[in-house]
mmCIF file of C-alpha atoms in Angstrom:
data_model
loop_
_atom_site.group_PDB
_atom_site.id
_atom_site.type_symbol
_atom_site.label_atom_id
_atom_site.label_comp_id
_atom_site.label_asym_id
_atom_site.label_seq_id
_atom_site.Cartn_x
_atom_site.Cartn_y
_atom_site.Cartn_z
ATOM 1 C CA UNK A 485 62.575 113.647 291.752
ATOM 2 C CA UNK A 486 62.608 113.703 287.955
ATOM 3 C CA UNK A 487 62.403 116.997 286.125
ATOM 4 C CA UNK A 488 59.954 117.631 283.319
ATOM 5 C CA UNK A 489 59.565 120.110 280.495
ATOM 6 C CA UNK A 490 56.021 121.296 279.748
ATOM 7 C CA UNK A 491 55.087 123.034 276.498
ATOM 8 C CA UNK A 492 52.094 125.196 277.323
ATOM 9 C CA UNK A 493 49.991 126.896 274.620
ATOM 10 C CA UNK A 494 48.691 130.356 275.432
ATOM 11 C CA UNK A 495 45.790 132.276 273.832
ATOM 12 C CA UNK A 496 46.398 133.842 270.419
ATOM 13 C CA UNK A 497 44.114 136.724 271.340
ATOM 14 C CA UNK A 498 41.098 135.834 273.434
ATOM 15 C CA UNK A 499 42.096 135.022 277.026
ATOM 16 C CA UNK A 500 39.011 132.811 277.377
ATOM 17 C CA UNK A 501 40.848 130.237 275.240
ATOM 18 C CA UNK A 502 43.282 129.456 278.068
ATOM 19 C CA UNK A 503 42.665 125.933 279.395
ATOM 20 C CA UNK A 504 42.217 125.001 283.062
ATOM 21 C CA UNK A 505 45.063 122.520 282.682
ATOM 22 C CA UNK A 506 47.421 125.138 281.280
ATOM 23 C CA UNK A 507 46.723 127.439 284.237
ATOM 24 C CA UNK A 508 47.321 124.594 286.702
ATOM 25 C CA UNK A 509 50.618 123.554 285.118
ATOM 26 C CA UNK A 510 51.902 127.140 285.072
ATOM 27 C CA UNK A 511 50.986 127.556 288.744
ATOM 28 C CA UNK A 512 52.616 124.264 289.749
ATOM 29 C CA UNK A 513 55.883 124.506 287.803
ATOM 30 C CA UNK A 514 59.112 125.808 289.317
ATOM 31 C CA UNK A 515 59.763 128.392 286.619
ATOM 32 C CA UNK A 516 58.405 129.625 283.308
ATOM 33 C CA UNK A 517 60.342 130.278 280.115
ATOM 34 C CA UNK A 518 58.681 132.986 278.010
ATOM 35 C CA UNK A 519 59.472 134.245 274.520
ATOM 36 C CA UNK A 520 58.976 137.824 275.735
ATOM 37 C CA UNK A 521 58.502 138.394 279.466
ATOM 38 C CA UNK A 522 56.845 141.778 278.818
ATOM 39 C CA UNK A 523 54.214 140.186 276.601
ATOM 40 C CA UNK A 524 53.584 137.276 278.958
ATOM 41 C CA UNK A 525 53.399 139.318 282.179
ATOM 42 C CA UNK A 526 49.835 140.680 281.708
ATOM 43 C CA UNK A 527 48.523 137.238 280.758
ATOM 44 C CA UNK A 528 50.145 135.548 283.742
ATOM 45 C CA UNK A 529 48.866 138.254 286.070
ATOM 46 C CA UNK A 530 45.343 137.866 284.652
ATOM 47 C CA UNK A 531 45.303 134.198 285.680
ATOM 48 C CA UNK A 532 46.949 134.776 289.045
ATOM 49 C CA UNK A 533 50.171 132.996 288.087
ATOM 50 C CA UNK A 534 53.086 134.239 290.200
ATOM 51 C CA UNK A 535 56.233 132.397 289.159
ATOM 52 C CA UNK A 536 59.801 133.157 288.186
ATOM 53 C CA UNK A 537 59.836 133.986 284.482
ATOM 54 C CA UNK A 538 62.920 133.930 282.283
ATOM 55 C CA UNK A 539 63.237 135.045 278.666
ATOM 56 C CA UNK A 540 63.757 132.233 276.175
ATOM 57 C CA UNK A 541 63.744 133.361 272.557
ATOM 58 C CA UNK A 542 65.500 132.774 269.237
ATOM 59 C CA UNK A 543 68.437 134.982 270.196
ATOM 60 C CA UNK A 544 69.365 133.208 273.425
ATOM 61 C CA UNK A 545 67.851 129.713 273.240
ATOM 62 C CA UNK A 546 71.075 127.963 272.192
ATOM 63 C CA UNK A 547 73.110 129.646 274.916
ATOM 64 C CA UNK A 548 70.476 129.179 277.639
ATOM 65 C CA UNK A 549 69.499 125.590 276.899
ATOM 66 C CA UNK A 550 72.421 123.930 278.670
ATOM 67 C CA UNK A 551 71.504 125.656 281.942
ATOM 68 C CA UNK A 552 67.833 124.760 281.486
ATOM 69 C CA UNK A 553 68.790 121.122 280.950
ATOM 70 C CA UNK A 554 70.778 121.294 284.189
ATOM 71 C CA UNK A 555 67.739 122.595 286.070
ATOM 72 C CA UNK A 556 65.611 119.808 284.591
ATOM 73 C CA UNK A 557 68.195 117.186 285.575
ATOM 74 C CA UNK A 558 68.060 118.572 289.108
ATOM 75 C CA UNK A 559 64.361 117.743 289.203
ATOM 76 C CA UNK A 560 62.738 121.053 288.373
ATOM 77 C CA UNK A 561 59.450 121.320 286.497
ATOM 78 C CA UNK A 562 59.783 123.951 283.771
ATOM 79 C CA UNK A 563 57.088 125.350 281.481
ATOM 80 C CA UNK A 564 57.795 126.934 278.110
ATOM 81 C CA UNK A 565 55.361 129.446 276.610
ATOM 82 C CA UNK A 566 55.537 131.644 273.514
ATOM 83 C CA UNK A 567 54.019 135.086 273.000
ATOM 84 C CA UNK A 568 50.863 133.412 271.690
ATOM 85 C CA UNK A 569 49.880 129.931 270.582
ATOM 86 C CA UNK A 570 51.835 126.696 270.868
ATOM 87 C CA UNK A 571 55.613 126.769 271.438
ATOM 88 C CA UNK A 572 57.775 125.552 268.514
ATOM 89 C CA UNK A 573 55.071 126.347 265.916
ATOM 90 C CA UNK A 574 56.890 129.228 264.166
ATOM 91 C CA UNK A 575 58.171 130.121 267.646
ATOM 92 C CA UNK A 576 61.118 129.029 269.828
ATOM 93 C CA UNK A 577 60.902 125.564 271.348
ATOM 94 C CA UNK A 578 62.211 122.956 268.920
ATOM 95 C CA UNK A 579 65.844 123.195 270.024
ATOM 96 C CA UNK A 580 65.014 122.905 273.726
ATOM 97 C CA UNK A 581 62.679 119.970 273.150
ATOM 98 C CA UNK A 582 65.302 118.153 271.095
ATOM 99 C CA UNK A 583 67.965 118.662 273.754
ATOM 100 C CA UNK A 584 65.610 117.530 276.527
ATOM 101 C CA UNK A 585 64.842 114.344 274.612
ATOM 102 C CA UNK A 586 68.576 113.734 274.015
ATOM 103 C CA UNK A 587 69.062 113.991 277.781
ATOM 104 C CA UNK A 588 66.182 111.573 278.437
ATOM 105 C CA UNK A 589 64.127 114.269 280.153
ATOM 106 C CA UNK A 590 60.351 113.899 280.047
ATOM 107 C CA UNK A 591 58.576 116.322 277.720
ATOM 108 C CA UNK A 592 54.838 116.957 277.787
ATOM 109 C CA UNK A 593 52.976 119.194 275.346
ATOM 110 C CA UNK A 594 49.527 120.420 276.298
ATOM 111 C CA UNK A 595 46.873 120.842 273.605
ATOM 112 C CA UNK A 596 45.664 124.366 273.041
ATOM 113 C CA UNK A 597 45.592 127.454 270.900
ATOM 114 C CA UNK A 598 47.397 127.716 267.575
ATOM 115 C CA UNK A 599 46.428 130.025 264.733
ATOM 116 C CA UNK A 600 46.617 127.773 261.691
ATOM 117 C CA UNK A 601 44.065 125.159 262.849
ATOM 118 C CA UNK A 602 41.021 127.459 263.156
ATOM 119 C CA UNK A 603 42.101 129.274 259.982
ATOM 120 C CA UNK A 604 42.171 125.987 258.062
ATOM 121 C CA UNK A 605 38.889 124.655 259.439
ATOM 122 C CA UNK A 606 37.195 128.006 258.809
ATOM 123 C CA UNK A 607 38.560 128.342 255.274
ATOM 124 C CA UNK A 608 36.212 125.904 253.590
ATOM 125 C CA UNK A 609 39.211 124.268 251.896
ATOM 126 C CA UNK A 610 40.001 120.542 252.257
ATOM 127 C CA UNK A 611 41.347 119.832 255.738
ATOM 128 C CA UNK A 612 41.953 116.082 255.413
ATOM 129 C CA UNK A 613 45.490 116.676 254.149
ATOM 130 C CA UNK A 614 47.497 119.879 254.369
ATOM 131 C CA UNK A 615 51.026 121.262 254.544
ATOM 132 C CA UNK A 616 52.024 123.964 257.016
ATOM 133 C CA UNK A 617 54.831 126.191 255.745
ATOM 134 C CA UNK A 618 55.086 128.687 258.625
ATOM 135 C CA UNK A 619 56.684 131.906 257.368
ATOM 136 C CA UNK A 620 58.106 131.813 253.851
ATOM 137 C CA UNK A 621 61.759 132.792 253.332
ATOM 138 C CA UNK A 622 62.036 136.558 252.891
ATOM 139 C CA UNK A 623 64.848 136.449 250.316
ATOM 140 C CA UNK A 624 67.091 133.411 249.932
ATOM 141 C CA UNK A 625 65.108 130.339 248.905
ATOM 142 C CA UNK A 626 61.834 132.205 248.388
ATOM 143 C CA UNK A 627 61.478 131.519 244.643
ATOM 144 C CA UNK A 628 62.528 127.910 245.150
ATOM 145 C CA UNK A 629 59.777 127.505 247.726
ATOM 146 C CA UNK A 630 57.132 128.956 245.407
ATOM 147 C CA UNK A 631 58.222 126.660 242.574
ATOM 148 C CA UNK A 632 58.022 123.638 244.874
ATOM 149 C CA UNK A 633 54.506 124.589 245.978
ATOM 150 C CA UNK A 634 53.244 124.605 242.379
ATOM 151 C CA UNK A 635 53.171 120.792 242.634
ATOM 152 C CA UNK A 636 51.554 120.653 246.091
ATOM 153 C CA UNK A 637 48.119 119.006 245.945
ATOM 154 C CA UNK A 638 47.363 119.431 249.657
ATOM 155 C CA UNK A 639 45.958 122.613 251.167
ATOM 156 C CA UNK A 640 48.829 125.035 251.787
ATOM 157 C CA UNK A 641 48.923 126.999 255.045
ATOM 158 C CA UNK A 642 51.342 129.747 255.992
ATOM 159 C CA UNK A 643 51.730 132.771 258.227
ATOM 160 C CA UNK A 644 52.388 136.261 256.912
ATOM 161 C CA UNK A 645 53.003 139.728 258.293
ATOM 162 C CA UNK A 646 50.920 142.770 257.268
ATOM 163 C CA UNK A 647 53.694 144.484 255.314
ATOM 164 C CA UNK A 648 54.368 141.412 253.139
ATOM 165 C CA UNK A 649 50.818 140.132 252.651
ATOM 166 C CA UNK A 650 50.084 141.787 249.293
ATOM 167 C CA UNK A 651 53.444 140.786 247.863
ATOM 168 C CA UNK A 652 52.933 137.178 248.944
ATOM 169 C CA UNK A 653 49.423 137.010 247.494
ATOM 170 C CA UNK A 654 50.726 138.468 244.222
ATOM 171 C CA UNK A 655 53.502 135.900 244.055
ATOM 172 C CA UNK A 656 51.147 133.017 244.777
ATOM 173 C CA UNK A 657 48.837 134.285 242.024
ATOM 174 C CA UNK A 658 51.823 134.364 239.674
ATOM 175 C CA UNK A 659 52.991 130.835 240.479
ATOM 176 C CA UNK A 660 49.705 129.037 241.182
ATOM 177 C CA UNK A 661 47.276 131.084 239.095
ATOM 178 C CA UNK A 662 45.155 134.075 240.079
ATOM 179 C CA UNK A 663 42.027 131.898 240.051
ATOM 180 C CA UNK A 664 43.294 129.488 242.746
ATOM 181 C CA UNK A 665 40.865 129.341 245.685
ATOM 182 C CA UNK A 666 42.184 130.628 248.987
ATOM 183 C CA UNK A 667 41.275 132.053 252.366
ATOM 184 C CA UNK A 668 43.016 134.671 254.503
ATOM 185 C CA UNK A 669 42.258 135.068 258.207
ATOM 186 C CA UNK A 670 43.505 137.864 260.423
ATOM 187 C CA UNK A 671 43.216 138.789 264.101
ATOM 188 C CA UNK A 672 41.863 135.315 264.951
ATOM 189 C CA UNK A 673 39.866 135.166 268.231
ATOM 190 C CA UNK A 674 40.124 138.963 268.617
ATOM 191 C CA UNK A 675 37.478 141.678 268.334
ATOM 192 C CA UNK A 676 38.192 142.467 264.677
ATOM 193 C CA UNK A 677 38.611 138.867 263.486
ATOM 194 C CA UNK A 678 38.128 138.600 259.735
ATOM 195 C CA UNK A 679 38.241 135.805 257.157
ATOM 196 C CA UNK A 680 38.212 136.608 253.443
ATOM 197 C CA UNK A 681 37.567 133.762 250.989
ATOM 198 C CA UNK A 682 37.736 133.646 247.202
ATOM 199 C CA UNK A 683 40.354 133.485 244.479
ATOM 200 C CA UNK A 684 43.855 134.804 245.111
ATOM 201 C CA UNK A 685 43.050 137.748 242.852
ATOM 202 C CA UNK A 686 39.836 138.561 244.733
ATOM 203 C CA UNK A 687 41.503 138.342 248.132
ATOM 204 C CA UNK A 688 44.406 140.533 247.035
ATOM 205 C CA UNK A 689 41.936 143.119 245.730
ATOM 206 C CA UNK A 690 40.112 143.098 249.063
ATOM 207 C CA UNK A 691 43.241 143.779 251.096
ATOM 208 C CA UNK A 692 44.461 146.419 248.666
ATOM 209 C CA UNK A 693 41.427 148.439 249.718
ATOM 210 C CA UNK A 694 41.381 147.676 253.427
ATOM 211 C CA UNK A 695 43.626 148.303 256.410
ATOM 212 C CA UNK A 696 46.402 145.740 256.778
ATOM 213 C CA UNK A 697 46.694 145.099 260.485
ATOM 214 C CA UNK A 698 47.237 142.060 262.672
ATOM 215 C CA UNK A 699 48.664 138.609 262.105
ATOM 216 C CA UNK A 700 47.592 136.780 258.936
ATOM 217 C CA UNK A 701 47.060 133.105 258.139
ATOM 218 C CA UNK A 702 46.856 132.219 254.446
ATOM 219 C CA UNK A 703 45.232 128.971 253.292
ATOM 220 C CA UNK A 704 45.440 128.040 249.608
ATOM 221 C CA UNK A 705 43.823 125.126 247.790
ATOM 222 C CA UNK A 706 46.229 122.497 246.501
ATOM 223 C CA UNK A 707 46.853 121.800 242.836
ATOM 224 C CA UNK A 708 43.664 120.436 241.220
ATOM 225 C CA UNK A 709 43.884 116.820 240.036
ATOM 226 C CA UNK A 710 44.809 116.497 236.378
ATOM 227 C CA UNK A 711 46.013 120.080 236.007
ATOM 228 C CA UNK A 712 48.736 120.534 233.401
ATOM 229 C CA UNK A 713 52.200 121.643 234.383
ATOM 230 C CA UNK A 714 52.807 125.202 235.444
ATOM 231 C CA UNK A 715 55.482 127.068 233.481
ATOM 232 C CA UNK A 716 57.513 127.499 236.681
ATOM 233 C CA UNK A 717 57.670 123.812 237.611
ATOM 234 C CA UNK A 718 60.705 122.977 235.487
ATOM 235 C CA UNK A 719 62.380 126.365 235.873
ATOM 236 C CA UNK A 720 65.658 126.512 237.729
#
């Protein structure tokens, strides 16, 4: 019997977003790999999923992958989940998927929850072409990334934490212009879900006067056609 690796999205907040297929796969698989077993336990219990669960996160994924590949080669069906959303989207998963493919093991990714898609669609910004940046570098490479994005004409999407949100909005205003249209969503699918739209300056002002809590998705309009060069574009 051939083994198979399943990538299973889990709700980013609202448990009603779990799919019937995801529940079935998690119930049928031999074991589950979870980014944080403590976070996943209540969700699995809620859906009546009683399986062996092992931690698989950024600190152990390289070391653990060889054993997981062995299990898959022995014919086991293994599901990978993250704390919330789709595995490998700013979460562990890429390395395991790559190694499974190298070993000619079947990989199947289920469709499901991920934060940046509803944030983009709900932003009112163009969604026909976009670039997803995940989390920006905290220190090394951060300025280089901002300079590169000054030339981006597609909608820019990224994740940000509460304690860095204001700094990131300020930096984007500096590099792209305070009048650039944007949208910031937080606590998507949860009780206190909020989306703030406007210029970067207006959005920064809003969050300077409100509680910063939850996970944030920032969407920023791309460079308008015909706009002259930004002073940072040629800077080194």
